[in-house]
Coordinates of C-alpha atoms in Angstrom, one line a residue:
M1 CA 156.9 191.1 222.2
G2 CA 159.5 190.9 224.9
L3 CA 161.2 192.6 227.8
P4 CA 163.5 195.6 227.6
C5 CA 166.9 195.0 225.9
T6 CA 165.9 191.7 224.2
G7 CA 166.2 193.0 220.6
K8 CA 162.7 194.1 219.7
T9 CA 163.6 197.5 218.2
T10 CA 166.6 196.1 216.3
A11 CA 164.4 193.5 214.7
A12 CA 161.6 196.0 214.1
R13 CA 164.1 198.2 212.2
R14 CA 165.1 195.2 210.0
I15 CA 161.5 194.2 209.4
E16 CA 160.5 197.7 208.5
I17 CA 163.0 197.6 205.6
E18 CA 162.5 194.0 204.6
Q19 CA 158.6 194.2 204.5
E20 CA 158.2 197.8 203.6
A21 CA 156.4 198.4 206.9
L22 CA 155.4 201.3 209.0
R23 CA 157.4 200.9 212.3
L24 CA 155.7 202.2 215.4
T25 CA 158.2 202.3 218.3
K26 CA 156.7 203.6 221.5
D27 CA 160.0 204.5 223.2
E28 CA 161.0 206.8 220.4
W29 CA 157.7 208.8 220.8
V30 CA 158.0 208.9 224.6
K31 CA 161.6 210.1 224.4
A32 CA 160.6 212.8 221.8
L33 CA 157.7 214.1 223.9
Y34 CA 158.9 213.6 227.4
G35 CA 162.7 213.5 227.3
P36 CA 164.1 211.8 230.4
E37 CA 160.7 211.2 231.9
N38 CA 158.7 208.1 231.3
P39 CA 155.2 208.7 232.7
P40 CA 153.2 205.5 232.7
S41 CA 149.9 207.2 231.8
A42 CA 151.4 209.0 228.9
G43 CA 153.0 205.8 227.6
D44 CA 149.6 204.1 227.6
V45 CA 148.1 207.0 225.5
I46 CA 151.1 206.9 223.1
E47 CA 150.7 203.2 222.6
G48 CA 147.0 203.7 222.0
R49 CA 147.6 206.4 219.4
L50 CA 150.2 204.3 217.7
I51 CA 147.8 201.4 217.6
Q52 CA 145.2 203.6 216.0
I53 CA 147.7 204.7 213.4
G54 CA 148.7 201.1 212.8
L55 CA 145.2 199.9 212.3
R56 CA 144.5 202.7 209.9
A57 CA 147.7 201.9 208.0
L58 CA 146.6 198.3 207.8
E59 CA 143.2 199.4 206.4
L60 CA 145.1 201.2 203.7
G61 CA 147.2 198.1 202.8
T62 CA 150.4 199.1 204.6
N63 CA 152.4 196.6 206.6
V64 CA 152.9 197.6 210.2
V65 CA 155.4 196.7 212.9
I66 CA 154.2 197.3 216.5
D67 CA 157.4 197.8 218.5
F68 CA 156.5 197.6 222.2
G69 CA 156.7 194.9 224.8
L70 CA 153.1 193.7 224.8
W71 CA 153.8 191.9 228.1
D72 CA 150.1 191.0 228.7
R73 CA 148.3 188.3 226.8
N74 CA 145.2 190.4 226.8
E75 CA 147.1 193.1 224.9
R76 CA 148.2 190.6 222.3
S77 CA 144.7 189.1 222.0
A78 CA 143.1 192.6 221.5
L79 CA 145.6 193.3 218.7
R80 CA 145.2 189.9 217.1
Q81 CA 141.4 190.4 217.1
A82 CA 141.7 193.9 215.7
A83 CA 143.9 192.6 212.8
A84 CA 141.4 189.7 212.2
D85 CA 138.6 192.2 212.1
L86 CA 140.4 194.0 209.3
G87 CA 141.2 190.7 207.5
V88 CA 144.9 191.0 207.8
A89 CA 147.5 188.4 208.9
V90 CA 149.6 188.8 212.0
Q91 CA 153.1 187.6 212.5
M92 CA 154.1 187.6 216.2
R93 CA 157.7 187.5 217.3
Y94 CA 158.8 186.8 220.9
F95 CA 162.2 188.0 222.0
E96 CA 163.7 186.4 225.1
L97 CA 167.2 186.3 226.5
T98 CA 168.9 185.1 229.6
L99 CA 168.9 187.6 232.4
T100 CA 172.7 187.8 232.1
E101 CA 172.5 188.8 228.5
Q102 CA 169.7 191.2 229.1
R103 CA 171.7 193.0 231.8
R104 CA 174.8 193.1 229.5
R105 CA 172.7 194.7 226.7
R106 CA 171.2 197.1 229.2
D107 CA 174.6 198.2 230.5
R108 CA 176.0 198.6 227.0
R109 CA 173.0 200.7 225.9
Q110 CA 173.1 202.9 229.0
A111 CA 176.8 203.5 228.6
A112 CA 176.8 204.1 224.8
A113 CA 173.4 205.8 224.3
P114 CA 171.8 206.9 227.6
H115 CA 169.6 209.4 225.7
T116 CA 167.8 206.5 224.0
T117 CA 166.7 204.7 227.2
W118 CA 165.7 205.1 230.8
P119 CA 167.5 203.8 233.9
M120 CA 166.7 200.1 234.6
S121 CA 167.9 198.4 237.7
D122 CA 168.4 194.6 238.2
R123 CA 165.4 194.7 240.4
D124 CA 163.3 196.4 237.7
L125 CA 164.3 193.7 235.2
A126 CA 163.4 190.9 237.7
E127 CA 160.0 192.5 238.5
W128 CA 159.2 193.0 234.9
A129 CA 160.1 189.4 234.1
D130 CA 157.6 188.3 236.8
R131 CA 154.9 190.3 235.2
F132 CA 155.4 189.1 231.6
D133 CA 152.9 186.6 230.2
I134 CA 155.1 184.3 228.1
P135 CA 153.3 183.5 224.8
T136 CA 152.2 180.0 224.0
P137 CA 153.4 178.4 220.8
G138 CA 149.8 178.5 219.5
E139 CA 149.6 182.2 220.2
L140 CA 152.8 182.8 218.3
D141 CA 152.0 180.8 215.2
G142 CA 148.3 181.9 215.2
S143 CA 146.9 178.3 215.5
E144 CA 145.4 179.2 218.9
P145 CA 142.1 181.1 218.8
V146 CA 142.0 184.5 220.3
D147 CA 140.7 184.4 223.8
N148 CA 137.3 185.9 224.8
P149 CA 137.6 189.5 226.2
P150 CA 138.2 189.8 230.0
A151 CA 135.2 189.9 232.4
G152 CA 133.4 193.2 232.1
F153 CA 134.0 193.6 228.3
T154 CA 131.8 192.3 225.5
T155 CA 134.4 193.0 222.8
W156 CA 138.1 193.2 222.4
D157 CA 137.6 196.6 220.8
G158 CA 136.0 197.9 224.0
W159 CA 138.8 196.4 226.1
R160 CA 141.4 197.9 223.7
R161 CA 139.9 201.4 224.1
H162 CA 139.9 201.0 227.9
R163 CA 143.5 199.7 228.0
W164 CA 144.9 202.3 225.8
P165 CA 143.0 205.6 226.6
S166 CA 142.9 208.4 224.1
T167 CA 144.0 211.1 226.5
V168 CA 146.2 211.5 229.6
C169 CA 144.1 211.8 232.7

């Protein structure tokens, strides 16, 4: 988990090889399907589909790397619970950088490979940082129990299906 340009995909590519894992990178799918566009509702559906694929792969005994930001604690709790329901272990990794380094990486990426990313302003980076739920040490190492689902949901599975819809509306 982490904000843009913090190294998530670079690490996911390494983990994919080291742990013989299926890597599910949302941005690659959004780029392949929508090119220069990044429609929020489509991104949510793509995340949901990738999560479904990841859960099925886990059922089949394949390691999985979920490579998206997972900025919200509820998203992380829903995925932790889904993994627990399947009896599989979770390794969470948090990627953080100083804003200066994040901007440097953004600028380098946009100059070297603009087709792999979307424009991100300094204001965007600051707004996203304000919205990010920093994980606790217990969330990261798995010692902290998964929270109860948010109000209005009796299960994390129900919340997960609501958060990541199966179709674009």
